[in-house]
Short mmCIF file of C-alpha atoms in Angstrom, two decimals:
data_model
loop_
_atom_site.label_atom_id
_atom_site.label_comp_id
_atom_site.label_asym_id
_atom_site.label_seq_id
_atom_site.Cartn_x
_atom_site.Cartn_y
_atom_site.Cartn_z
CA UNK P 1 91.67 114.90 -136.48
CA UNK P 2 91.32 111.69 -134.78
CA UNK P 3 88.56 110.37 -137.05
CA UNK P 4 90.65 110.97 -139.81
CA UNK P 5 93.16 108.52 -138.93
CA UNK P 6 90.01 105.57 -138.69
CA UNK P 7 88.75 106.21 -142.05
CA UNK P 8 91.22 103.90 -144.35
CA UNK P 9 90.49 101.84 -147.97
CA UNK P 10 89.63 98.90 -146.37
CA UNK P 11 85.96 98.33 -147.05
CA UNK P 12 83.82 98.08 -143.68
CA UNK P 13 81.44 95.22 -144.03
CA UNK P 14 80.29 93.78 -141.66
CA UNK P 15 77.79 94.93 -138.96
CA UNK P 16 80.88 93.74 -136.34
CA UNK P 17 83.01 96.19 -137.90
CA UNK P 18 80.96 99.12 -137.59
CA UNK P 19 80.70 98.65 -134.14
CA UNK P 20 83.86 98.07 -133.38
CA UNK P 21 84.91 101.18 -135.55
CA UNK P 22 82.98 103.43 -133.86
CA UNK P 23 84.09 102.02 -130.79
CA UNK P 24 87.64 102.55 -131.08
CA UNK P 25 86.98 106.11 -132.75
CA UNK P 26 85.16 107.04 -129.96
CA UNK P 27 88.20 105.89 -127.53
CA UNK P 28 90.77 107.23 -129.62
CA UNK P 29 88.66 110.61 -130.11
CA UNK P 30 88.26 110.25 -125.65
CA UNK P 31 91.92 109.55 -125.27
CA UNK P 32 92.61 112.85 -127.52
CA UNK P 33 90.38 115.02 -125.48
CA UNK P 34 91.41 114.44 -122.57
CA UNK P 35 87.98 112.51 -121.39
CA UNK P 36 86.10 109.24 -120.15
CA UNK P 37 82.79 108.66 -121.81
CA UNK P 38 80.07 106.62 -121.79
CA UNK P 39 79.26 105.11 -124.51
CA UNK P 40 76.30 102.95 -125.79
CA UNK P 41 76.51 101.67 -129.91
CA UNK P 42 73.43 99.92 -130.94
CA UNK P 43 73.54 97.30 -133.29
CA UNK P 44 74.07 98.17 -137.05
CA UNK P 45 72.99 96.28 -140.17
CA UNK P 46 75.72 94.77 -142.53
CA UNK P 47 75.28 97.02 -144.99
CA UNK P 48 73.54 101.07 -145.01
CA UNK P 49 72.64 101.71 -147.92
CA UNK P 50 73.02 102.00 -150.94
CA UNK P 51 76.51 103.73 -150.54
CA UNK P 52 78.40 101.27 -148.17
CA UNK P 53 79.54 101.29 -144.93
CA UNK P 54 82.47 103.66 -145.62
CA UNK P 55 80.57 106.76 -146.46
CA UNK P 56 78.24 106.12 -142.99
CA UNK P 57 81.29 106.42 -140.86
CA UNK P 58 83.11 109.09 -143.01
CA UNK P 59 79.88 110.94 -142.07
CA UNK P 60 79.39 110.11 -138.02
CA UNK P 61 83.27 110.44 -137.26
CA UNK P 62 82.63 114.39 -137.24
CA UNK P 63 78.89 113.85 -135.25
CA UNK P 64 80.89 111.63 -132.96
CA UNK P 65 83.53 114.58 -132.33
CA UNK P 66 81.66 117.26 -131.87
CA UNK P 67 78.79 114.52 -128.89
CA UNK P 68 82.31 114.52 -127.49
CA UNK P 69 83.77 117.53 -127.33
CA UNK P 70 80.94 119.08 -125.93
CA UNK P 71 79.98 116.53 -123.24
CA UNK P 72 80.98 116.89 -119.82
CA UNK P 73 83.65 114.65 -118.55
CA UNK P 74 81.83 110.82 -118.03
CA UNK P 75 79.34 111.76 -119.20
CA UNK P 76 77.38 109.32 -122.08
CA UNK P 77 76.89 109.33 -125.89
CA UNK P 78 74.56 106.94 -127.62
CA UNK P 79 75.07 105.93 -131.33
CA UNK P 80 71.55 104.06 -133.06
CA UNK P 81 70.59 102.51 -136.12
CA UNK P 82 66.88 101.71 -136.41
CA UNK P 83 65.99 100.40 -139.57
CA UNK P 84 62.32 100.77 -141.10
CA UNK P 85 60.87 99.52 -144.09
CA UNK P 86 62.02 102.87 -146.41
CA UNK P 87 65.93 103.75 -145.01
CA UNK P 88 67.81 103.69 -141.92
CA UNK P 89 67.68 106.35 -138.95
CA UNK P 90 71.11 106.55 -137.29
CA UNK P 91 71.63 108.92 -134.78
CA UNK P 92 74.09 110.47 -132.64
CA UNK P 93 73.31 111.52 -129.25
CA UNK P 94 74.49 113.04 -126.14
CA UNK P 95 74.43 115.64 -123.22
CA UNK P 96 76.26 118.86 -123.26
CA UNK P 97 77.27 121.42 -120.88
CA UNK P 98 76.85 124.64 -122.51
CA UNK P 99 72.99 123.77 -124.80
CA UNK P 100 74.49 125.79 -128.50
CA UNK P 101 71.42 127.56 -129.79
CA UNK P 102 69.77 125.92 -132.92
CA UNK P 103 70.52 128.22 -135.20
CA UNK P 104 73.64 128.83 -134.84
CA UNK P 105 73.84 124.66 -136.09
CA UNK P 106 72.55 125.72 -139.20
CA UNK P 107 74.77 128.36 -139.53
CA UNK P 108 78.19 127.61 -142.07
CA UNK P 109 80.93 128.00 -140.43
CA UNK P 110 79.96 128.10 -136.53
CA UNK P 111 81.85 126.37 -134.19
CA UNK P 112 82.36 126.20 -130.25
CA UNK P 113 85.75 125.13 -130.53
CA UNK P 114 88.05 127.85 -130.87
CA UNK P 115 90.29 126.95 -133.44
CA UNK P 116 87.16 126.51 -135.61
CA UNK P 117 85.69 123.74 -137.04
CA UNK P 118 84.00 122.23 -140.32
CA UNK P 119 82.52 118.90 -139.24
CA UNK P 120 78.72 119.62 -139.60
CA UNK P 121 79.13 121.78 -142.51
CA UNK P 122 81.26 119.08 -144.26
CA UNK P 123 78.34 116.31 -142.85
CA UNK P 124 75.70 118.35 -143.97
CA UNK P 125 77.33 119.28 -148.19
CA UNK P 126 78.26 115.00 -148.46
CA UNK P 127 75.09 114.20 -147.34
CA UNK P 128 72.98 116.86 -149.53
CA UNK P 129 74.95 115.55 -152.89
CA UNK P 130 74.53 111.79 -152.01
CA UNK P 131 70.52 111.97 -151.04
CA UNK P 132 70.85 111.46 -147.80
CA UNK P 133 68.81 113.28 -145.13
CA UNK P 134 70.71 115.31 -142.69
CA UNK P 135 69.03 117.06 -139.08
CA UNK P 136 70.33 118.44 -135.42
CA UNK P 137 68.54 118.98 -133.34
CA UNK P 138 68.69 120.93 -129.89
CA UNK P 139 66.99 119.82 -126.01
CA UNK P 140 68.17 123.04 -124.19
CA UNK P 141 65.76 121.32 -121.04
CA UNK P 142 67.64 118.13 -120.78
CA UNK P 143 70.83 119.76 -122.30
CA UNK P 144 71.30 117.39 -125.19
CA UNK P 145 72.12 117.17 -128.51
CA UNK P 146 70.35 114.49 -131.19
CA UNK P 147 71.96 114.53 -134.65
CA UNK P 148 70.22 111.96 -136.85
CA UNK P 149 71.20 110.45 -140.21
CA UNK P 150 68.24 109.00 -142.81
CA UNK P 151 69.77 106.83 -144.69
CA UNK P 152 67.48 105.48 -148.11
CA UNK P 153 67.97 101.57 -148.38
CA UNK P 154 67.72 102.39 -152.48
#
C-alpha cells in the first residue's frame, strides 16, 4: 500500500527524481514492514523507454515491495538500470529468508503474504500490454530473487 501513495500525476522527469522516488519508496515500505534494509540504487537515465518514467516507477513499486517483505531484517536490496543499444535492463535483487519455488512465482494469484498479493500479476499484465519484458528468477542456492524489466528504447 505504501507504493500507491507515492505514485502521483506529477511527471518524474530526471534521473535524480527516479532515484529519489525509489529511495523514498524503500524508506516508506521499510517503515511499514518494520525492517531496516540496506539499499543500493544505480544511476538511472533521464528517461526510460517511450512510456515515461512514471510507468517504470509503477512497475517497480510492487517488485520493491515484494523484495522488502521477502528479505530478512538488515538484508540488502539492489535496484539497477543498465543501458544497452536497444533497451534498458532494470533489475530488483534481494535476499530472501525462504526462497519461493520458481513455478509458484509464475502462477497468477500466488502470494507469500497471508493477506494475498497481486503485485507480480499486475506487473506481468501491465508490462505485457505495453511491450516491456518481465521475468523473475529464483536462485535457491544463494537465496536470491532477481526481478527483471526489459524496457525497449523505441
